[in-house]
mmCIF file of C-alpha atoms in Angstrom:
data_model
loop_
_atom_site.group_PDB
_atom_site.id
_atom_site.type_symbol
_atom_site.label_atom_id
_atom_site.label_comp_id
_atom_site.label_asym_id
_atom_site.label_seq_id
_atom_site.Cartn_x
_atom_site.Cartn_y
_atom_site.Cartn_z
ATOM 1 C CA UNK A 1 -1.780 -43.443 -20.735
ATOM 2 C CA UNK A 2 -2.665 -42.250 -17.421
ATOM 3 C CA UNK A 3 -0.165 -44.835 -15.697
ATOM 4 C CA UNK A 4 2.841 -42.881 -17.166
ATOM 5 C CA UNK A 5 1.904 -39.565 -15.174
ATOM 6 C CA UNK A 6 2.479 -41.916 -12.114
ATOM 7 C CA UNK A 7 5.339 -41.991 -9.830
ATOM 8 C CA UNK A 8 7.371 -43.483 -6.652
ATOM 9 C CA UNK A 9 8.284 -41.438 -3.559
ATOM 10 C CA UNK A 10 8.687 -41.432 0.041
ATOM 11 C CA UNK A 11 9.710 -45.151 0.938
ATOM 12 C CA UNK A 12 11.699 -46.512 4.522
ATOM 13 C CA UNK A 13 8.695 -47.340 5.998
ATOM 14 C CA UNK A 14 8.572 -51.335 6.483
ATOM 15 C CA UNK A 15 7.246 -53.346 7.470
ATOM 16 C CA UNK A 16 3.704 -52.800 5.477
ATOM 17 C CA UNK A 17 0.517 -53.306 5.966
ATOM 18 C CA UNK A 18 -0.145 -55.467 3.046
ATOM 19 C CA UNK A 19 -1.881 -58.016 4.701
ATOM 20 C CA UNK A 20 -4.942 -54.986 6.254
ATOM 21 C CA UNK A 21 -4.716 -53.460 3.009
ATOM 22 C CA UNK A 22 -5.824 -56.771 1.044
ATOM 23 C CA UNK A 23 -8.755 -57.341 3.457
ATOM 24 C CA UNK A 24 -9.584 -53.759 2.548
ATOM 25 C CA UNK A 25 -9.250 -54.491 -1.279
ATOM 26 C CA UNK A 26 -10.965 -57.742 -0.476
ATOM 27 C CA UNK A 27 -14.086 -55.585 1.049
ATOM 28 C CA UNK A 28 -14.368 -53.253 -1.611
ATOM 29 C CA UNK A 29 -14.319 -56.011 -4.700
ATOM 30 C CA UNK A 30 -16.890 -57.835 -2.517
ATOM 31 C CA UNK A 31 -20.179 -56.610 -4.464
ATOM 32 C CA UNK A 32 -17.983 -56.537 -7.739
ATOM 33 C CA UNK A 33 -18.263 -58.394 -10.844
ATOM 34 C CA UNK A 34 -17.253 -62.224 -11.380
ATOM 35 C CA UNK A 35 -13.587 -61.763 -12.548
ATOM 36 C CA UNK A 36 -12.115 -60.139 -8.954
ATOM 37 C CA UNK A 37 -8.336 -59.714 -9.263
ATOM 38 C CA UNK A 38 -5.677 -57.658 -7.071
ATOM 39 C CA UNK A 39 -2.491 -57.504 -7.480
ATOM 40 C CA UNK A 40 -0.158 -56.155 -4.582
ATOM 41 C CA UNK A 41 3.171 -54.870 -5.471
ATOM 42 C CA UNK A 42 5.279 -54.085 -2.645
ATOM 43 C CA UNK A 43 9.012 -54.520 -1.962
ATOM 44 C CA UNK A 44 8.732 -54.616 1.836
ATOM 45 C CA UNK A 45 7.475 -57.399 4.456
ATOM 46 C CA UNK A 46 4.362 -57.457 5.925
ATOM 47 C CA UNK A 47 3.954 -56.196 9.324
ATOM 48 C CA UNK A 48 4.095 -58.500 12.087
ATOM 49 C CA UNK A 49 1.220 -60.263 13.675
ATOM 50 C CA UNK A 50 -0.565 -60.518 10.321
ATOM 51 C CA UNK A 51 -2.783 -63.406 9.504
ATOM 52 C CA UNK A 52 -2.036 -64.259 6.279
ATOM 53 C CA UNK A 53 -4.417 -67.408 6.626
ATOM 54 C CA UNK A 54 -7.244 -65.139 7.373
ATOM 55 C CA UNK A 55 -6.278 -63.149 3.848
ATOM 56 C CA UNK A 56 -6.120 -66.493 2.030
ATOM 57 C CA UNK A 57 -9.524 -67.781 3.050
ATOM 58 C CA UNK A 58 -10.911 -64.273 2.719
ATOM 59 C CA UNK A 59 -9.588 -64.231 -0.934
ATOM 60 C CA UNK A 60 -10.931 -68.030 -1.657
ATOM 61 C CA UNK A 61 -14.503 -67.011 0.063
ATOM 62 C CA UNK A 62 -14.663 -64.386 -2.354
ATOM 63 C CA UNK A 63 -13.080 -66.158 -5.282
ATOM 64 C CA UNK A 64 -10.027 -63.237 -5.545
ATOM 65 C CA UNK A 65 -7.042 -63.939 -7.647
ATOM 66 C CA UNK A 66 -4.278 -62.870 -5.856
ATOM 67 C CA UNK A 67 -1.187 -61.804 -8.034
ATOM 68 C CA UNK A 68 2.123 -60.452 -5.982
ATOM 69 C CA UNK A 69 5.313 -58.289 -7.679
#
């Protein structure tokens, strides 16, 4: 399958911005069909000053399962 021709590299860069990137994901499953799901894999925190509140209720308004590795 096309997942096995993927791979890791770089890395050292935390924190992340996982919580701009799921608003981002959040904006582009917007107009999507009923069953929304992202899942964010990561193995860093997020950066600081993040809202994470803000993500939740953007996720609930838009009825997003959320799923984190």
């Amino acid at each position: 399958s096309w997942v096995a021709g993927l791979s890791a590299s770089g890395g050292g860069d935390c924190p992340e911005a996982s919580f701009g990137g799921l608003l981002e994901a959040a904006n582009v499953l917007e107009d999507a069909g009923p069953e929304r799901t992202l899942i964010l894999v990561t193995d860093a925190s997020p950066r600081p000053g993040g809202n994470p509140a803000a993500v939740t209720a953007r996720l609930q308004e838009l009825d997003i399962t959320l799923h984190v590795l």
